[in-house]
Short mmCIF file of C-alpha atoms and ligand atoms in Angstrom, two decimals:
data_model
loop_
_atom_site.label_atom_id
_atom_site.label_comp_id
_atom_site.label_asym_id
_atom_site.label_seq_id
_atom_site.Cartn_x
_atom_site.Cartn_y
_atom_site.Cartn_z
CA UNK N 1 -4.19 -26.55 18.22
CA UNK N 2 -5.08 -23.15 16.86
CA UNK N 3 -3.34 -22.36 13.59
CA UNK N 4 -0.86 -19.45 13.74
CA UNK N 5 -1.65 -16.77 11.13
CA UNK N 6 1.22 -15.39 8.94
CA UNK N 7 2.77 -12.28 10.48
CA UNK N 8 2.43 -8.94 8.61
CA UNK N 9 3.58 -5.40 9.30
CA UNK N 10 1.75 -2.69 7.34
CA UNK N 11 3.81 0.39 6.60
CA UNK N 12 1.37 3.11 5.63
CA UNK N 13 0.54 6.80 5.16
CA UNK N 14 -3.24 6.77 5.49
CA UNK N 15 -4.65 7.95 2.92
CA UNK N 16 -8.04 6.74 1.52
CA UNK N 17 -6.59 3.78 -0.37
CA UNK N 18 -4.44 2.87 2.66
CA UNK N 19 -7.66 2.78 4.72
CA UNK N 20 -9.43 0.61 2.13
CA UNK N 21 -6.42 -1.74 2.24
CA UNK N 22 -6.01 -1.90 6.02
CA UNK N 23 -9.71 -2.70 6.33
CA UNK N 24 -9.22 -5.52 3.78
CA UNK N 25 -6.26 -7.09 5.53
CA UNK N 26 -8.15 -7.05 8.86
CA UNK N 27 -11.45 -8.16 7.27
CA UNK N 28 -9.78 -11.12 5.55
CA UNK N 29 -8.94 -12.49 9.00
CA UNK N 30 -6.05 -14.37 7.33
CA UNK N 31 -3.08 -12.51 8.89
CA UNK N 32 -1.57 -11.64 12.23
CA UNK N 33 -1.12 -7.88 11.87
CA UNK N 34 1.75 -7.14 14.16
CA UNK N 35 1.79 -3.35 13.76
CA UNK N 36 1.08 -0.34 11.61
CA UNK N 37 4.23 1.75 11.10
CA UNK N 38 3.45 5.22 9.85
CA UNK N 39 5.19 7.13 7.14
CA UNK N 40 4.84 10.70 5.95
CA UNK N 41 3.22 10.70 2.52
CA UNK N 42 -0.40 11.46 1.75
CA UNK N 43 -0.53 14.06 4.50
CA UNK N 44 1.87 15.06 7.30
CA UNK N 45 3.02 12.45 9.81
CA UNK N 46 0.73 13.61 12.70
CA UNK N 47 -2.30 13.32 10.46
CA UNK N 48 -1.25 9.91 9.18
CA UNK N 49 -0.78 8.63 12.76
CA UNK N 50 -4.23 9.92 13.73
CA UNK N 51 -5.78 8.34 10.64
CA UNK N 52 -4.21 4.93 11.39
CA UNK N 53 -5.79 5.08 14.88
CA UNK N 54 -9.15 6.13 13.40
CA UNK N 55 -9.11 3.24 10.89
CA UNK N 56 -8.28 0.69 13.60
CA UNK N 57 -11.02 2.01 15.84
CA UNK N 58 -13.67 1.72 13.07
CA UNK N 59 -12.46 -1.83 12.44
CA UNK N 60 -12.65 -2.68 16.16
CA UNK N 61 -8.87 -3.54 16.23
CA UNK N 62 -7.32 -1.08 18.68
CA UNK N 63 -5.18 -3.99 19.89
CA UNK N 64 -2.90 -3.46 16.79
CA UNK N 65 -0.07 -1.05 17.81
CA UNK N 66 0.54 2.10 15.77
CA UNK N 67 4.16 3.30 15.70
CA UNK N 68 5.17 6.72 14.36
CA UNK N 69 7.91 6.62 11.77
CA UNK N 70 10.06 9.08 9.93
CA UNK N 71 8.53 12.57 9.49
CA UNK N 72 10.18 13.11 6.12
CA UNK N 73 11.97 11.25 3.31
CA UNK N 74 15.72 10.67 3.48
CA UNK N 75 16.73 13.59 1.32
CA UNK N 76 13.55 15.40 0.28
CA UNK N 77 11.21 17.57 2.40
CA UNK N 78 7.92 16.27 3.83
CA UNK N 79 5.22 15.43 1.23
CA UNK N 80 1.54 15.99 0.97
CA UNK N 81 -1.14 14.63 -1.39
CA UNK N 82 -4.16 16.13 0.38
CA UNK N 83 -5.46 17.33 -3.00
CA UNK N 84 -6.34 13.67 -3.62
CA UNK N 85 -7.15 12.45 -0.11
CA UNK N 86 -8.87 15.53 1.41
CA UNK N 87 -7.71 17.87 4.14
CA UNK N 88 -7.83 15.15 6.83
CA UNK N 89 -6.38 12.47 4.45
CA UNK N 90 -9.49 10.33 4.67
CA UNK N 91 -11.82 12.22 2.40
CA UNK N 92 -13.10 14.55 5.09
CA UNK N 93 -15.89 11.99 5.60
CA UNK N 94 -16.25 12.46 9.38
CA UNK N 95 -14.52 9.28 10.60
CA UNK N 96 -14.58 9.60 14.42
CA UNK N 97 -11.43 10.86 16.11
CA UNK N 98 -9.61 8.09 17.89
CA UNK N 99 -9.77 7.39 21.62
CA UNK N 100 -6.78 5.02 21.44
CA UNK N 101 -3.26 6.41 21.47
CA UNK N 102 -0.23 5.58 19.41
CA UNK N 103 2.20 3.14 21.01
CA UNK N 104 5.52 4.62 22.18
CA UNK N 105 8.43 3.61 19.98
CA UNK N 106 10.00 4.64 16.69
CA UNK N 107 8.50 2.96 13.58
CA UNK N 108 11.65 1.70 11.91
CA UNK N 109 13.18 0.41 15.16
CA UNK N 110 9.91 -1.34 16.08
CA UNK N 111 9.74 -2.84 12.61
CA UNK N 112 13.26 -4.28 12.95
CA UNK N 113 12.48 -5.56 16.52
CA UNK N 114 9.25 -7.31 15.39
CA UNK N 115 11.07 -8.96 12.47
CA UNK N 116 13.96 -10.06 14.73
CA UNK N 117 11.66 -11.52 17.42
CA UNK N 118 9.25 -13.25 15.01
CA UNK N 119 9.35 -17.10 15.07
CA UNK N 120 8.51 -17.05 11.35
CA UNK N 121 9.45 -14.69 8.48
CA UNK N 122 7.39 -11.47 8.42
CA UNK N 123 5.81 -9.94 5.34
CA UNK N 124 6.01 -6.13 5.04
CA UNK N 125 3.11 -4.63 3.17
CA UNK N 126 4.59 -1.27 2.08
CA UNK N 127 1.87 1.12 1.09
CA UNK N 128 3.80 4.37 1.44
CA UNK N 129 7.11 5.91 0.51
CA UNK N 130 9.78 3.42 1.65
CA UNK N 131 11.50 5.70 4.25
CA UNK N 132 10.65 3.54 7.32
CA UNK N 133 11.51 0.26 5.65
CA UNK N 134 14.85 1.61 4.43
CA UNK N 135 15.68 2.96 7.90
CA UNK N 136 14.82 -0.37 9.51
CA UNK N 137 17.18 -2.08 7.01
CA UNK N 138 19.96 0.35 7.87
CA UNK N 139 19.34 -0.14 11.62
CA UNK N 140 19.53 -3.88 11.71
CA UNK N 141 21.78 -5.97 9.47
CA UNK N 142 19.82 -9.06 10.63
CA UNK N 143 16.60 -7.73 9.05
CA UNK N 144 17.01 -9.53 5.80
CA UNK N 145 17.22 -12.96 7.51
CA UNK N 146 13.60 -12.85 8.65
CA UNK N 147 11.63 -10.82 6.12
CA UNK N 148 9.61 -13.08 3.85
CA UNK N 149 8.86 -10.37 1.27
CA UNK N 150 8.38 -6.62 0.94
CA UNK N 151 5.21 -6.03 -1.11
CA UNK N 152 5.63 -2.50 -2.46
CA UNK N 153 2.97 -0.20 -3.87
CA UNK N 154 5.31 1.59 -6.16
CA UNK N 155 7.12 1.62 -9.43
CA UNK N 156 6.05 2.17 -13.02
CA UNK N 157 7.74 0.19 -15.78
CA UNK N 158 5.56 -0.08 -18.94
CA UNK N 159 3.10 2.62 -17.89
CA UNK N 160 3.57 6.30 -17.12
CA UNK N 161 4.00 7.70 -13.59
CA UNK N 162 1.38 9.30 -11.38
CA UNK N 163 3.67 11.78 -9.68
CA UNK N 164 6.18 12.52 -12.42
CA UNK N 165 6.09 11.41 -16.05
CA UNK N 166 8.14 8.30 -15.16
CA UNK N 167 7.72 7.65 -11.44
CA UNK N 168 4.97 6.50 -9.03
CA UNK N 169 4.25 8.69 -6.01
CA UNK N 170 5.65 6.36 -3.39
CA UNK N 171 8.96 5.88 -5.27
CA UNK N 172 9.30 9.56 -6.28
CA UNK N 173 8.74 10.83 -2.77
CA UNK N 174 11.79 8.91 -1.42
CA UNK N 175 13.98 7.62 -4.27
CA UNK N 176 16.91 7.01 -1.91
CA UNK N 177 14.84 4.82 0.34
CA UNK N 178 13.56 2.91 -2.66
CA UNK N 179 17.12 2.37 -3.79
CA UNK N 180 18.13 1.08 -0.36
CA UNK N 181 15.21 -1.34 -0.23
CA UNK N 182 15.62 -2.65 -3.77
CA UNK N 183 19.30 -3.26 -3.28
CA UNK N 184 19.00 -4.78 0.23
CA UNK N 185 18.93 -8.46 -0.75
CA UNK N 186 15.41 -8.84 0.76
CA UNK N 187 12.84 -10.23 -1.70
CA UNK N 188 10.84 -7.27 -3.14
CA UNK N 189 7.60 -7.74 -5.12
CA UNK N 190 6.89 -4.58 -7.11
CA UNK N 191 3.15 -4.18 -7.22
CA UNK N 192 3.22 -0.79 -8.87
CA UNK N 193 1.27 1.17 -11.39
CA UNK N 194 1.60 -1.58 -14.02
CA UNK N 195 -0.93 -3.59 -12.08
CA UNK N 196 -2.67 -0.71 -10.23
CA UNK N 197 -3.68 0.70 -13.61
CA UNK N 198 -5.59 -2.57 -14.29
CA UNK N 199 -7.87 -1.86 -11.32
CA UNK N 200 -11.10 0.17 -11.17
CA UNK N 201 -13.42 0.33 -8.23
CA UNK N 202 -16.63 1.60 -9.84
CA UNK N 203 -19.33 3.85 -8.46
CA UNK N 204 -21.57 0.75 -8.40
CA UNK N 205 -18.97 -1.08 -6.23
CA UNK N 206 -19.07 1.73 -3.68
CA UNK N 207 -22.86 1.67 -3.73
CA UNK N 208 -22.77 -2.08 -3.02
CA UNK N 209 -20.40 -1.50 -0.06
CA UNK N 210 -22.71 1.17 1.33
CA UNK N 211 -25.91 -0.82 0.77
CA UNK N 212 -24.78 -4.30 1.76
CA UNK N 213 -21.99 -3.45 4.23
CA UNK N 214 -22.00 -1.90 7.70
CA UNK N 215 -19.84 0.91 9.18
CA UNK N 216 -16.73 0.14 7.07
CA UNK N 217 -18.71 -0.14 3.80
CA UNK N 218 -20.46 3.13 4.65
CA UNK N 219 -17.23 4.97 5.34
CA UNK N 220 -15.61 3.62 2.15
CA UNK N 221 -18.55 5.11 0.23
CA UNK N 222 -18.36 8.50 1.91
CA UNK N 223 -14.50 8.65 2.03
CA UNK N 224 -14.33 8.31 -1.72
CA UNK N 225 -17.35 10.44 -2.60
CA UNK N 226 -15.49 13.65 -3.26
CA UNK N 227 -12.63 11.93 -5.09
CA UNK N 228 -15.09 10.09 -7.34
CA UNK N 229 -16.90 13.33 -8.15
CA UNK N 230 -13.90 15.46 -9.02
CA UNK N 231 -11.45 12.90 -10.38
CA UNK N 232 -9.71 14.40 -13.38
CA UNK N 233 -8.96 10.86 -14.53
CA UNK N 234 -12.56 10.44 -15.69
CA UNK N 235 -11.66 11.96 -19.14
CA UNK N 236 -10.53 9.33 -21.62
CA UNK N 237 -6.86 9.52 -22.50
CA UNK N 238 -4.73 7.70 -25.01
CA UNK N 239 -1.70 8.06 -22.73
CA UNK N 240 -2.70 7.15 -19.22
CA UNK N 241 -5.24 4.99 -17.50
CA UNK N 242 -8.43 6.91 -17.12
CA UNK N 243 -11.49 5.60 -15.37
CA UNK N 244 -14.85 6.85 -16.62
CA UNK N 245 -16.90 4.83 -14.14
CA UNK N 246 -14.91 4.93 -10.95
CA UNK N 247 -11.48 5.43 -9.35
CA UNK N 248 -8.38 3.31 -8.75
CA UNK N 249 -7.37 2.48 -5.18
CA UNK N 250 -3.70 1.76 -5.80
CA UNK N 251 -2.92 0.37 -2.36
CA UNK N 252 -5.81 -2.09 -2.69
CA UNK N 253 -4.26 -3.48 -5.87
CA UNK N 254 -1.03 -4.10 -3.96
CA UNK N 255 -2.80 -5.63 -1.01
CA UNK N 256 -4.52 -8.04 -3.36
CA UNK N 257 -1.15 -9.86 -3.73
CA UNK N 258 -1.00 -10.44 0.02
CA UNK N 259 -4.56 -11.81 -0.02
CA UNK N 260 -3.95 -14.11 -3.06
CA UNK N 261 -0.77 -13.99 -5.15
CA UNK N 262 -2.38 -16.43 -7.63
CA UNK N 263 -4.27 -13.52 -9.15
CA UNK N 264 -0.97 -12.08 -10.43
CA UNK N 265 1.45 -12.81 -13.24
CA UNK N 266 5.01 -11.78 -12.40
CA UNK N 267 8.54 -12.04 -13.68
CA UNK N 268 11.80 -11.88 -11.74
CA UNK N 269 13.85 -9.01 -13.07
CA UNK N 270 16.89 -6.86 -12.41
CA UNK N 271 15.55 -3.48 -11.43
CA UNK N 272 17.30 -0.29 -10.34
CA UNK N 273 16.15 3.13 -9.17
CA UNK N 274 16.90 6.47 -10.81
CA UNK N 275 18.19 8.78 -8.08
CA UNK N 276 18.26 12.26 -9.45
CA UNK N 277 17.03 14.70 -12.06
CA UNK N 278 13.65 14.56 -13.77
CA UNK N 279 13.68 10.74 -13.61
CA UNK N 280 14.09 10.52 -9.84
CA UNK N 281 12.21 7.51 -8.47
CA UNK N 282 11.89 5.79 -11.82
CA UNK N 283 12.07 1.99 -11.54
CA UNK N 284 14.25 0.88 -14.46
CA UNK N 285 14.09 -2.78 -15.50
CA UNK N 286 16.77 -4.47 -17.54
CA UNK N 287 14.63 -6.87 -19.60
CA UNK N 288 17.43 -7.59 -22.08
CA UNK N 289 20.08 -8.56 -19.54
CA UNK N 290 22.57 -5.79 -20.44
CA UNK N 291 23.58 -5.26 -16.79
CA UNK N 292 24.45 -9.00 -16.26
CA UNK N 293 22.72 -8.67 -12.83
CA UNK N 294 20.78 -11.36 -11.02
CA UNK N 295 17.06 -10.58 -10.54
CA UNK N 296 16.42 -8.58 -7.38
CA UNK N 297 12.71 -7.84 -7.86
CA UNK N 298 9.58 -9.82 -8.68
CA UNK N 299 7.77 -7.54 -11.08
CA UNK N 300 3.98 -7.94 -11.20
CA UNK N 301 2.57 -7.01 -14.62
CA UNK N 302 -0.81 -8.68 -14.96
CA UNK N 303 -3.65 -9.30 -12.59
CA UNK N 304 -7.19 -10.65 -12.43
CA UNK N 305 -8.46 -7.39 -11.00
CA UNK N 306 -12.12 -8.32 -11.26
CA UNK N 307 -11.66 -11.30 -8.97
CA UNK N 308 -9.60 -9.15 -6.52
CA UNK N 309 -12.12 -6.32 -6.33
CA UNK N 310 -14.95 -8.79 -5.82
CA UNK N 311 -13.07 -10.44 -2.96
CA UNK N 312 -12.25 -7.05 -1.38
CA UNK N 313 -15.97 -6.15 -1.26
CA UNK N 314 -17.06 -9.65 -0.10
CA UNK N 315 -14.53 -9.65 2.72
CA UNK N 316 -15.50 -6.20 3.96
CA UNK N 317 -19.21 -6.88 3.76
CA UNK N 318 -18.80 -10.18 5.65
CA UNK N 319 -16.55 -8.53 8.35
CA UNK N 320 -19.01 -5.65 8.74
CA UNK N 321 -21.68 -8.20 9.71
CA UNK N 322 -19.58 -10.24 12.09
CA UNK N 323 -21.07 -10.82 15.52
C1 BDR A 1 0.19 5.79 -3.69
O1 BDR A 1 0.53 7.05 -3.22
C2 BDR A 1 -0.45 7.45 -2.19
O2 BDR A 1 -1.07 8.65 -2.59
C3 BDR A 1 -1.43 6.33 -2.14
O3 BDR A 1 -1.83 6.14 -0.83
C4 BDR A 1 -0.69 5.21 -2.72
O4 BDR A 1 0.05 4.56 -1.71
C5 BDR A 1 -0.40 5.98 -5.08
O5 BDR A 1 0.60 6.13 -6.03
CA1 CA A 2 -0.46 4.83 0.62
#
């Protein structure tokens, strides 16, 4: 009998590092990707929907449905990080426009439906602001019974933020959604900047993908070309993680946990979200137990990033040469 693969929903705002992560999940061939649900984040929602379809088409997986989600965070206005990801959100690298269409349906409702109907608990790989995941939780009180884990690219505990001094982009864009998810009772693994900052994908890694891979490897090289050239993070800094020989694909670091949690060291902690003021979106951890609260989050703080980056490249190169 054919073995059933573990079900996964990817909530995403593609985004160059989202693309690199979606390609990895598909290339690993270890998961049953039930859907991509699309959030506003790196660029506007329309652009993110188009990009999800472009990514699936390059990967030859137009069978995976793409559902449009919320067009803006719960309280804040729509966001945009095209200064990192390029005007089209994928590095303006000429990825072909999609021929496939998005699937009718509303992202959070489809997420809740897929979870409810699944014969086994579903993992949510959350690579964007948590708006869609929070709305799904609010829509369906049954959600928490059948979600295995929410793997979240967000949070900054012992490192500084990348959107505000104390918050990661995905948490700062929608602090209220982050609060709802973290306090939902569903197991959350925070795969935020504490581990993302331990990753570097070097210029040599992208050359390897281009030279040894096929279409996906080639696009990963061209999509990141501009970012690699103009990254302000190349200057050494005492205060934040700089990368003199490459860039950091944050969503790939988070996806590494889905691929192999054994690469990570984690601790279960009580964690809450700052909701307003200059600290909005900060993930605050009570390491000393002052709050007398049970742990609600598995906090990842160390990772074998060299092993993960090697596997990311190996999987993509192998998939690029599949028959
Ligand atoms: C996160 O925000 C987005 O720009 C990236 O795609 C990633 O999910 C980085 O903090
Ligand atoms: Ca993202």
